[in-house]
XYZ file of C-alpha atoms in Angstrom:
660
model
C -44.280 6.433 -2.550
C -47.298 8.714 -2.118
C -48.554 9.933 -5.480
C -49.279 13.551 -4.593
C -46.027 14.681 -3.041
C -42.587 15.583 -4.361
C -39.212 16.468 -2.849
C -39.375 20.238 -3.324
C -36.784 21.119 -0.671
C -33.142 20.389 -0.154
C -32.075 17.180 1.593
C -31.702 18.924 4.966
C -35.118 20.706 4.727
C -38.314 19.263 6.198
C -38.170 15.454 6.255
C -35.358 14.553 3.820
C -36.499 17.264 1.402
C -40.263 16.717 1.798
C -41.594 20.014 3.140
C -43.913 19.932 6.158
C -46.714 21.832 4.399
C -46.565 19.369 1.471
C -46.809 16.418 3.865
C -49.904 17.945 5.520
C -51.566 18.523 2.124
C -50.857 14.906 1.151
C -52.347 13.644 4.436
C -55.483 15.695 3.701
C -55.666 14.345 0.123
C -55.160 10.740 1.198
C -57.848 10.994 3.891
C -60.411 11.243 1.091
C -59.102 8.145 -0.755
C -60.201 4.607 0.088
C -57.818 1.631 -0.246
C -59.116 -0.790 -2.865
C -57.692 -3.681 -0.858
C -58.569 -3.067 2.834
C -61.376 -0.534 2.082
C -60.030 1.941 4.670
C -59.124 5.604 4.032
C -55.610 7.048 3.803
C -54.635 5.295 0.581
C -52.038 7.779 -0.695
C -50.467 5.551 -3.382
C -52.031 5.222 -6.823
C -51.178 3.034 -9.798
C -49.357 5.069 -12.472
C -50.921 3.158 -15.372
C -53.160 5.411 -17.530
C -56.880 5.235 -16.635
C -56.168 3.001 -13.592
C -57.881 4.461 -10.519
C -56.723 1.944 -7.922
C -55.339 3.457 -4.702
C -53.856 1.489 -1.784
C -51.740 1.648 1.326
C -48.098 0.615 1.052
C -48.462 -2.537 3.258
C -51.648 -3.499 1.437
C -49.892 -3.089 -1.911
C -47.090 -5.408 -0.816
C -49.606 -7.970 0.354
C -51.465 -7.810 -3.003
C -48.152 -8.088 -4.931
C -48.053 -4.554 -6.273
C -44.661 -3.312 -7.461
C -42.980 -0.189 -6.089
C -39.986 1.149 -8.001
C -37.387 2.710 -5.686
C -35.827 4.837 -8.417
C -36.664 7.701 -10.788
C -40.119 9.081 -9.898
C -40.757 6.198 -7.453
C -43.608 4.845 -9.544
C -46.119 2.290 -8.205
C -48.009 -0.371 -10.189
C -51.056 -2.338 -9.123
C -51.288 -6.135 -9.547
C -52.965 -5.710 -12.948
C -50.434 -3.314 -14.499
C -47.156 -4.250 -12.807
C -44.079 -4.800 -15.059
C -43.243 -8.395 -15.938
C -40.161 -10.186 -17.228
C -40.635 -11.501 -20.732
C -38.843 -14.679 -21.861
C -38.906 -15.411 -25.576
C -38.768 -19.185 -25.184
C -38.935 -21.433 -22.144
C -36.792 -24.509 -22.644
C -36.547 -25.295 -18.937
C -38.183 -28.645 -18.209
C -36.801 -29.143 -14.712
C -36.705 -26.966 -11.642
C -33.624 -24.807 -11.095
C -32.085 -23.652 -7.813
C -32.367 -20.094 -6.538
C -28.731 -19.009 -6.730
C -28.976 -17.372 -3.293
C -30.779 -19.877 -1.036
C -30.266 -22.887 -3.400
C -33.876 -24.060 -2.988
C -35.464 -25.179 -6.260
C -37.880 -22.896 -8.089
C -39.999 -23.245 -11.200
C -38.149 -21.285 -13.952
C -41.194 -19.189 -14.822
C -41.069 -15.428 -14.140
C -43.773 -14.405 -11.657
C -44.038 -11.817 -8.934
C -42.195 -14.103 -6.504
C -39.670 -15.542 -8.994
C -37.238 -13.308 -10.910
C -34.588 -14.071 -13.511
C -31.215 -12.365 -13.949
C -31.101 -10.125 -17.048
C -27.466 -11.023 -17.708
C -27.374 -14.781 -16.967
C -30.104 -16.989 -18.440
C -29.671 -19.739 -15.862
C -29.793 -17.487 -12.795
C -33.170 -17.505 -11.001
C -34.071 -15.977 -7.636
C -36.808 -15.759 -5.044
C -37.906 -12.129 -4.739
C -37.508 -12.327 -0.962
C -33.950 -13.670 -1.325
C -33.052 -10.852 -3.702
C -34.507 -8.195 -1.397
C -32.575 -9.473 1.630
C -29.414 -9.664 -0.480
C -29.925 -6.085 -1.739
C -30.467 -4.674 1.762
C -27.315 -6.380 3.041
C -25.101 -5.651 0.019
C -26.181 -2.073 -0.698
C -25.712 -0.299 -4.001
C -21.939 -0.867 -4.055
C -21.985 -4.682 -3.749
C -25.393 -5.785 -5.072
C -24.736 -7.663 -8.286
C -25.523 -10.832 -10.243
C -24.427 -13.857 -8.215
C -23.219 -15.641 -11.354
C -21.357 -13.081 -13.494
C -20.917 -10.194 -10.981
C -22.527 -7.701 -13.376
C -23.911 -4.745 -11.458
C -25.164 -2.126 -13.974
C -27.580 -4.243 -16.039
C -28.530 -6.356 -13.035
C -29.383 -3.438 -10.744
C -31.333 -1.625 -13.457
C -33.573 -4.656 -14.002
C -34.051 -5.344 -10.308
C -35.047 -1.723 -9.672
C -37.609 -2.042 -12.488
C -39.014 -5.139 -10.815
C -39.395 -3.401 -7.456
C -36.280 -4.482 -5.541
C -35.164 -1.783 -3.097
C -31.359 -1.230 -3.244
C -30.323 1.108 -0.401
C -27.546 3.648 -1.022
C -25.238 2.395 1.711
C -22.144 0.312 2.184
C -22.481 -3.438 2.627
C -23.533 -4.588 6.093
C -20.405 -6.722 6.435
C -18.264 -3.635 5.794
C -19.985 -1.726 8.603
C -19.372 -4.312 11.334
C -16.929 -3.134 13.979
C -13.558 -4.884 13.617
C -15.049 -6.980 10.806
C -11.717 -8.011 9.290
C -9.528 -7.562 12.333
C -8.291 -11.148 12.171
C -6.754 -10.508 8.745
C -4.366 -8.026 10.334
C -3.048 -10.593 12.805
C 0.289 -12.190 11.981
C 1.145 -15.720 13.022
C 3.647 -15.390 15.856
C 4.724 -18.735 17.276
C 7.875 -20.847 16.992
C 6.907 -24.298 15.675
C 10.312 -25.972 15.297
C 10.732 -29.262 17.158
C 13.171 -27.841 19.708
C 12.606 -24.159 20.548
C 15.663 -22.604 22.224
C 13.947 -19.487 23.542
C 13.730 -19.404 27.341
C 10.719 -17.042 27.146
C 8.660 -19.650 25.321
C 7.413 -20.359 21.809
C 5.111 -17.299 21.717
C 7.883 -14.828 22.563
C 8.664 -12.404 19.719
C 11.338 -9.689 19.981
C 11.647 -7.746 16.697
C 15.123 -6.906 15.407
C 16.760 -9.606 17.526
C 17.586 -13.268 17.199
C 14.274 -14.031 18.949
C 12.174 -12.422 16.204
C 9.555 -14.744 14.706
C 10.062 -15.543 11.016
C 7.037 -16.991 9.205
C 7.186 -19.643 6.504
C 7.617 -17.841 3.196
C 5.250 -20.284 1.469
C 2.239 -20.764 3.752
C 2.702 -18.091 6.437
C 1.015 -20.395 8.974
C 4.160 -21.737 10.650
C 6.979 -19.852 12.315
C 10.391 -20.040 13.906
C 12.677 -17.847 15.969
C 15.657 -16.773 13.883
C 18.009 -18.418 16.390
C 16.011 -21.665 16.508
C 16.595 -22.246 12.781
C 20.087 -20.715 12.660
C 18.918 -17.831 10.481
C 21.407 -14.963 10.443
C 18.887 -12.304 9.388
C 15.154 -11.857 8.893
C 15.676 -11.551 5.118
C 16.791 -15.191 4.769
C 14.245 -17.569 3.241
C 12.700 -20.226 5.483
C 10.101 -22.920 4.783
C 8.298 -25.098 7.317
C 8.701 -28.886 7.133
C 5.361 -29.417 5.384
C 6.057 -26.875 2.644
C 9.614 -28.113 2.246
C 8.241 -31.632 1.717
C 5.853 -30.371 -0.955
C 8.682 -28.545 -2.692
C 10.862 -31.647 -2.502
C 8.184 -33.926 -3.940
C 7.457 -31.473 -6.767
C 10.979 -32.051 -8.121
C 11.853 -28.355 -7.934
C 13.509 -28.554 -4.525
C 16.971 -27.102 -4.354
C 19.153 -26.159 -1.448
C 18.829 -22.417 -0.932
C 21.699 -20.584 -2.535
C 23.544 -17.870 -0.692
C 22.982 -14.615 -2.550
C 25.130 -11.766 -1.324
C 23.171 -9.208 -3.319
C 20.199 -8.969 -5.641
C 21.371 -9.450 -9.209
C 18.949 -8.621 -11.957
C 20.553 -11.153 -14.262
C 19.514 -14.040 -12.028
C 15.821 -13.205 -12.030
C 13.764 -14.662 -14.848
C 10.408 -13.462 -16.053
C 8.754 -16.607 -14.682
C 9.940 -15.632 -11.210
C 8.121 -12.335 -11.562
C 4.664 -13.727 -12.404
C 1.885 -12.730 -10.046
C 0.840 -15.535 -7.765
C -2.869 -14.749 -7.787
C -4.894 -17.694 -9.027
C -6.700 -17.591 -12.350
C -10.172 -16.036 -12.130
C -11.557 -19.251 -13.690
C -10.407 -21.330 -10.700
C -12.648 -21.747 -7.632
C -11.772 -19.462 -4.771
C -9.528 -20.837 -2.071
C -8.280 -19.603 1.246
C -4.839 -17.901 1.060
C -3.191 -20.827 2.833
C -4.781 -23.444 0.554
C -3.993 -21.330 -2.485
C -0.310 -21.172 -1.553
C -0.101 -24.920 -0.827
C -1.785 -25.644 -4.164
C 0.742 -23.479 -5.988
C 3.554 -25.366 -4.305
C 2.087 -28.696 -5.346
C 2.095 -27.500 -8.932
C 5.806 -26.754 -8.601
C 5.292 -22.998 -8.842
C 7.950 -20.792 -7.304
C 6.418 -18.734 -4.525
C 9.434 -16.773 -3.430
C 8.549 -13.130 -3.374
C 11.816 -11.484 -2.445
C 11.965 -7.724 -2.742
C 14.233 -7.754 -5.811
C 11.685 -9.798 -7.740
C 8.819 -7.495 -6.767
C 10.746 -4.359 -7.771
C 11.754 -5.899 -11.104
C 8.127 -6.850 -11.675
C 7.099 -3.235 -11.095
C 9.830 -2.224 -13.542
C 8.039 -4.066 -16.357
C 5.784 -0.981 -16.612
C 8.696 1.168 -17.801
C 8.478 1.872 -21.511
C 11.314 2.352 -23.963
C 10.307 5.932 -24.637
C 12.670 8.215 -22.720
C 12.149 11.504 -20.949
C 15.110 13.813 -20.242
C 15.389 15.351 -16.800
C 17.662 18.387 -16.551
C 19.132 18.203 -13.055
C 21.236 20.748 -11.177
C 23.046 18.658 -8.549
C 23.370 21.697 -6.309
C 19.559 22.080 -6.385
C 18.519 18.449 -6.599
C 15.057 18.896 -5.028
C 13.912 21.850 -7.132
C 15.288 20.267 -10.308
C 13.469 17.001 -9.631
C 10.277 18.851 -8.722
C 10.345 20.813 -11.982
C 11.000 17.662 -13.994
C 8.315 15.510 -12.349
C 5.719 18.292 -12.509
C 6.326 18.878 -16.204
C 3.136 18.142 -18.132
C 5.075 15.947 -20.571
C 6.554 13.784 -17.808
C 5.210 10.243 -17.576
C 6.397 8.036 -14.657
C 6.373 4.983 -16.931
C 8.844 6.514 -19.422
C 12.527 5.663 -19.129
C 14.442 8.440 -17.363
C 17.524 10.001 -18.920
C 19.413 12.341 -16.587
C 21.322 15.358 -17.869
C 23.340 17.427 -15.398
C 23.386 21.197 -15.840
C 25.068 23.996 -13.914
C 23.458 27.429 -13.698
C 26.893 28.991 -13.134
C 28.150 27.625 -16.452
C 27.997 30.580 -18.844
C 28.199 28.245 -21.832
C 25.171 26.220 -20.757
C 26.956 22.919 -21.198
C 25.152 19.655 -20.487
C 26.739 16.519 -19.051
C 25.260 13.006 -19.170
C 24.281 11.933 -15.670
C 23.691 8.728 -13.766
C 20.031 7.945 -13.100
C 20.839 5.894 -10.016
C 23.102 8.620 -8.633
C 20.340 11.185 -9.178
C 17.771 8.980 -7.407
C 20.219 8.304 -4.568
C 20.830 12.043 -4.062
C 17.103 12.693 -4.247
C 16.340 10.099 -1.550
C 19.063 11.553 0.693
C 17.538 15.014 0.317
C 14.042 13.655 0.955
C 15.183 11.953 4.157
C 16.579 15.231 5.517
C 13.772 17.439 4.226
C 11.298 19.259 6.515
C 8.559 16.914 5.248
C 9.749 14.353 7.810
C 10.597 14.619 11.489
C 12.631 12.410 13.787
C 16.268 11.372 14.027
C 16.702 7.886 12.553
C 13.169 6.495 12.228
C 11.094 9.292 10.752
C 7.409 10.169 10.598
C 5.641 12.761 8.487
C 5.785 16.308 9.834
C 3.108 18.983 9.678
C 4.336 21.694 7.318
C 1.484 23.954 6.223
C 3.419 25.525 3.355
C 4.499 22.132 2.037
C 0.885 20.956 2.271
C -0.282 24.020 0.382
C 2.353 23.410 -2.321
C 1.331 19.719 -2.568
C 4.874 18.637 -1.663
C 3.762 15.607 0.355
C 2.147 14.181 -2.763
C 5.280 14.930 -4.769
C 7.437 13.244 -2.107
C 5.351 10.071 -2.294
C 5.475 10.183 -6.069
C 9.264 10.645 -6.068
C 9.722 7.731 -3.711
C 7.564 5.475 -5.902
C 9.381 6.524 -9.080
C 12.747 6.003 -7.408
C 11.929 2.425 -6.372
C 10.550 1.380 -9.770
C 13.363 3.043 -11.736
C 16.130 1.357 -9.758
C 16.761 3.827 -6.947
C 18.040 2.944 -3.454
C 16.135 1.752 -0.398
C 14.584 4.650 1.588
C 15.394 3.012 4.931
C 14.297 5.928 7.149
C 10.583 5.244 7.817
C 9.413 4.544 11.338
C 7.502 1.327 11.884
C 4.468 3.444 12.748
C 4.518 5.299 9.422
C 4.994 2.038 7.534
C 2.119 0.364 9.410
C -0.133 3.350 8.652
C 0.554 2.868 4.929
C -0.048 -0.887 5.054
C -2.811 -1.379 7.614
C -4.274 2.116 7.909
C -3.890 4.763 10.664
C -6.925 3.391 12.481
C -5.130 0.066 13.012
C -1.787 1.546 14.072
C -0.641 2.369 17.588
C 2.216 4.910 17.787
C 4.869 4.726 20.504
C 6.765 7.359 22.471
C 9.793 7.090 20.164
C 7.608 8.462 17.348
C 7.321 11.842 19.110
C 10.064 14.229 18.030
C 8.636 17.237 19.906
C 10.439 17.359 23.267
C 7.594 19.113 25.115
C 4.960 16.626 23.945
C 7.239 13.706 24.799
C 7.675 15.140 28.290
C 3.910 15.342 28.773
C 3.463 11.691 27.728
C 6.295 10.548 30.011
C 4.842 12.455 32.964
C 1.414 10.929 32.339
C 2.917 7.432 32.203
C 4.949 8.090 35.351
C 1.930 9.214 37.415
C 1.583 7.046 40.551
C -1.864 8.129 41.751
C -4.978 9.966 40.575
C -3.885 13.175 42.301
C -0.699 13.280 40.214
C -2.688 12.525 37.097
C -5.226 15.280 37.808
C -2.393 17.695 38.513
C -0.795 16.940 35.137
C -4.167 17.299 33.417
C -4.749 20.683 35.011
C -1.224 21.864 34.195
C -1.665 21.082 30.502
C -5.416 21.771 30.393
C -5.267 24.192 27.432
C -3.106 21.867 25.330
C -5.225 18.783 26.050
C -8.411 20.719 25.292
C -6.931 22.022 22.032
C -6.049 18.550 20.755
C -9.311 16.987 21.958
C -7.699 14.697 24.555
C -9.172 16.199 27.691
C -10.841 13.504 29.796
C -12.239 13.135 33.305
C -9.817 11.192 35.512
C -11.590 8.610 37.667
C -8.788 6.098 38.271
C -5.062 5.716 37.786
C -5.642 3.364 34.840
C -6.989 6.358 32.893
C -3.386 7.434 32.334
C -2.923 4.733 29.707
C -5.825 5.983 27.601
C -4.713 9.583 28.062
C -1.161 8.791 26.908
C -2.552 6.783 23.993
C -4.843 9.668 22.948
C -1.950 12.164 23.003
C 0.247 9.862 20.924
C -2.587 9.171 18.457
C -3.191 12.871 17.964
C 0.430 13.999 17.693
C 1.735 11.185 15.480
C -1.336 10.304 13.377
C -4.335 12.649 13.553
C -2.251 15.848 13.473
C -0.659 14.842 10.147
C -3.737 13.257 8.582
C -3.794 15.663 5.616
C -0.053 15.253 4.815
C -0.418 11.467 5.185
C -3.322 11.212 2.731
C -1.459 13.392 0.226
C 1.759 11.357 0.628
C -0.220 8.134 0.271
C -1.776 9.303 -3.009
C 1.676 10.074 -4.399
C 2.938 6.638 -3.356
C 0.213 5.040 -5.507
C 2.234 6.070 -8.597
C 3.093 3.033 -10.743
C 1.193 0.765 -8.313
C 3.875 0.937 -5.605
C 1.515 1.385 -2.625
C -0.582 -1.573 -3.779
C 2.528 -3.771 -3.842
C 3.590 -2.532 -0.403
C 0.185 -3.459 1.005
C 0.313 -6.856 -0.724
C 3.817 -7.743 0.494
C 4.445 -5.763 3.710
C 7.049 -8.216 5.005
C 9.155 -7.824 1.882
C 8.964 -4.011 1.921
C 9.383 -3.533 5.689
C 13.172 -3.801 5.757
C 13.365 -1.712 2.579
C 11.532 1.232 4.155
C 12.467 0.932 7.820
C 16.066 -0.296 7.888
C 19.229 0.977 6.303
C 21.116 -1.607 4.211
C 23.792 -3.575 6.035
C 27.396 -2.467 5.669
C 29.060 -3.850 2.576
C 31.934 -6.294 2.831
C 35.000 -6.629 0.622
C 33.648 -9.975 -0.626
C 30.305 -8.464 -1.646
C 31.973 -5.599 -3.514
C 34.450 -7.927 -5.210
C 31.616 -10.165 -6.437
C 29.624 -7.139 -7.555
C 32.203 -5.940 -10.091
C 32.827 -7.778 -13.350
C 36.174 -7.523 -15.141
C 35.686 -6.321 -18.703
C 39.159 -5.233 -19.716
C 42.078 -5.856 -17.423
C 45.400 -6.352 -19.159
C 47.387 -5.777 -15.994
C 47.127 -8.815 -13.717
C 49.083 -7.004 -11.017
C 46.392 -4.301 -10.822
C 43.802 -7.005 -10.083
C 45.927 -8.230 -7.185
C 46.305 -4.674 -5.900
C 42.524 -4.215 -6.174
C 41.742 -7.302 -4.053
C 44.345 -6.299 -1.469
C 42.958 -2.779 -1.376
C 39.396 -4.031 -0.705
C 40.624 -6.146 2.178
C 42.617 -3.229 3.611
C 39.545 -0.986 3.407
C 37.417 -3.578 5.241
C 40.097 -3.993 7.929
C 40.160 -0.226 8.544
C 43.670 0.244 7.155
C 42.478 2.833 4.640
C 40.972 6.304 4.838
C 38.017 5.201 2.699
C 35.179 2.735 3.256
C 33.679 0.052 1.040
C 30.612 2.308 0.642
C 32.873 5.158 -0.516
C 34.255 2.994 -3.341
C 30.738 2.070 -4.467
C 29.600 5.708 -4.295
C 32.671 6.849 -6.267
C 31.838 4.343 -9.020
C 28.023 4.371 -9.159
C 26.826 7.379 -7.155
C 25.078 5.031 -4.675
C 26.463 4.062 -1.275
C 24.348 0.887 -1.139
C 23.136 -1.721 -3.590
C 19.618 -0.884 -4.892
C 16.927 -3.519 -4.232
C 16.830 -4.538 -7.917
C 20.601 -4.341 -8.394
C 22.612 -2.092 -10.687
C 21.929 -1.568 -14.344
C 24.422 -1.825 -15.992
C 26.373 -4.164 -13.726
C 29.424 -2.421 -12.171
C 32.640 -3.250 -13.989
C 36.420 -2.825 -13.719
C 38.998 -1.802 -16.290
C 42.640 -0.740 -16.245
C 44.032 2.476 -17.716
C 47.547 3.888 -17.797
C 46.915 6.775 -15.438
C 47.916 7.755 -11.947
C 44.481 7.996 -10.326
C 41.244 6.000 -10.546
C 38.266 7.283 -12.544
C 34.647 6.456 -11.719
C 32.185 6.569 -14.636
C 28.809 6.717 -12.907
C 26.842 6.594 -16.148
C 28.256 3.160 -16.970
C 29.017 2.097 -13.376
C 32.606 1.535 -14.454
C 35.703 1.932 -12.267
C 39.010 2.498 -14.069
C 41.904 1.353 -11.877
C 45.301 3.083 -12.065
C 48.361 1.087 -13.109
C 51.126 1.585 -10.550
C 54.455 -0.079 -9.737
C 53.782 -0.734 -6.055
C 50.754 -1.514 -3.913
C 51.549 1.421 -1.600
C 51.305 3.826 -4.519
C 48.068 2.127 -5.669
C 46.461 2.525 -2.233
C 47.549 6.128 -1.781
C 46.234 7.125 -5.207
C 42.934 5.307 -4.663
C 42.450 6.883 -1.219
C 43.332 10.372 -2.454
C 41.018 10.327 -5.483
C 38.027 8.713 -3.781
C 38.227 10.713 -0.550
C 38.647 14.116 -2.210
C 36.059 13.515 -4.931
C 33.389 12.598 -2.373
C 34.417 15.476 -0.098
C 34.018 18.017 -2.905
C 30.608 16.621 -3.859
C 29.489 16.783 -0.221
C 30.711 20.378 0.164
C 28.812 21.454 -2.957
C 25.644 19.851 -1.631
C 25.959 21.328 1.891
C 26.770 24.765 0.432
C 23.421 24.816 -1.338
C 21.527 23.607 1.755
C 23.046 26.387 3.907
C 21.990 29.058 1.425
């Protein structure tokens, strides 16, 4: 604030850019100036008003109600020339509350009382505003009524409010929002069957805790409520009563598969409350929605369909070589004219075709092949549950970003479930790496896994020190070297190694992958509904049954009733293992996908009959043409032969490219 000094250096020079020689000169200058308030020397601050010769110390100026502007040239104004707020007309007869402390103030602008520039009825104590500004910082300091920040901050800076360039104090507290990451994990049904107790939770078993889909503040073991899988809907007694009284209560229907035709637009509305409503806690908000009869069922099919509303009618052609699915997709998605929100039209090409012929392709088959390639690509490591790998060339080529982008596009455009993420990778995406604890199963490097196992198996400090010395160079390289004082140090050492290898080592690939996954708002949805997306990313779809596949297909044209009987018998034979094919093979032969996408098929798979010896799968229309035969034995043999050999040839073409 001193009038005779400027920041002539860089931020790291002197004292925050004020050079030492300049500070000494200013001290010398100020020693000759007397404060007009306390009458002592050292008054380095002068009023900037023309012809005003008042000088004062900073504390004296505050006491005398001078104004110091913490912006621009950091000007100072004495009590005679300080800026004031001008109000054209004062129609306020009664006192109004300070919108921060709620104590009443006289609505007249003075040094101690300030008015909001954007809301006429918002008045503040200066002291309240200053405390609020210091706590909120430049990123969160705003009008308490309308949340305006630009106009509000500009006026408050003019009136001498100091707004520090820092994050809000509540954001800097350690573990400030840790409780928001805690899930409710207790069985609340009247008679809990679990011998381990109501608080016991074993994921991926019948003793896994399932939370109420409406309020999230009640739970049950799957077995205690006779739930066959975690995906089944379950409401607690209180929420079920609210649903019943609202008149919208229905017995839950058994849906074998997500069907886009059964999902209405009203089901896809966001459940956030209107900004005009008063804020409520998440639990109260959900209960209130239920009382209004709103449907609060956020199954994964609904969320994916909701994301699909972004897709425009304008189409973009992708020229795909099935033998080089990754490079073709990469070229298409990196094209400057490609827009993720455009409808995708797939055209298959073959570089070995001298005539350059194009064939219409199936979008869902293309996305299914792309996800299969992505799962087996060097961008991920692990056997079944995969984490990101560290591939310097892929990082340099920005392939992690492209992988995240492809995955997001695939989900929104009707592609299959990924199903190969580890729980650790999924938790990093949802809750952040800093709130995720990796496990030994996440380590795919045999040598590193051996080190962690040996650390965990240490029985005394001598063993632990021996292991530390043996792997001294490695531990020093990864920053996990620590002094061993007790046997309990092994737990922290093992944790540090896991944190480095699984999370910190791949921090750059993770951030790049995460940015790609933000395409079309997919990451935001994942973080909003982690329970819905967990099974989609971390578990492969369950095996299909003959009943599911039979219900999936609609009969458009079927003049031969006998063929329909053969078809049903064939499905049952396949399920019973009496055929060389599987139910997934039939679906793949018809649609190009070996599982049902989260949002269902578009168009719906259909059956028709043609006078031919072998079946034909039209993947563009998801249509299966059944052969008309005289006997069931001939029907089964022809179906097995066509499906098995078609899929085998496609697999050989794909593996041939991978090998070369």
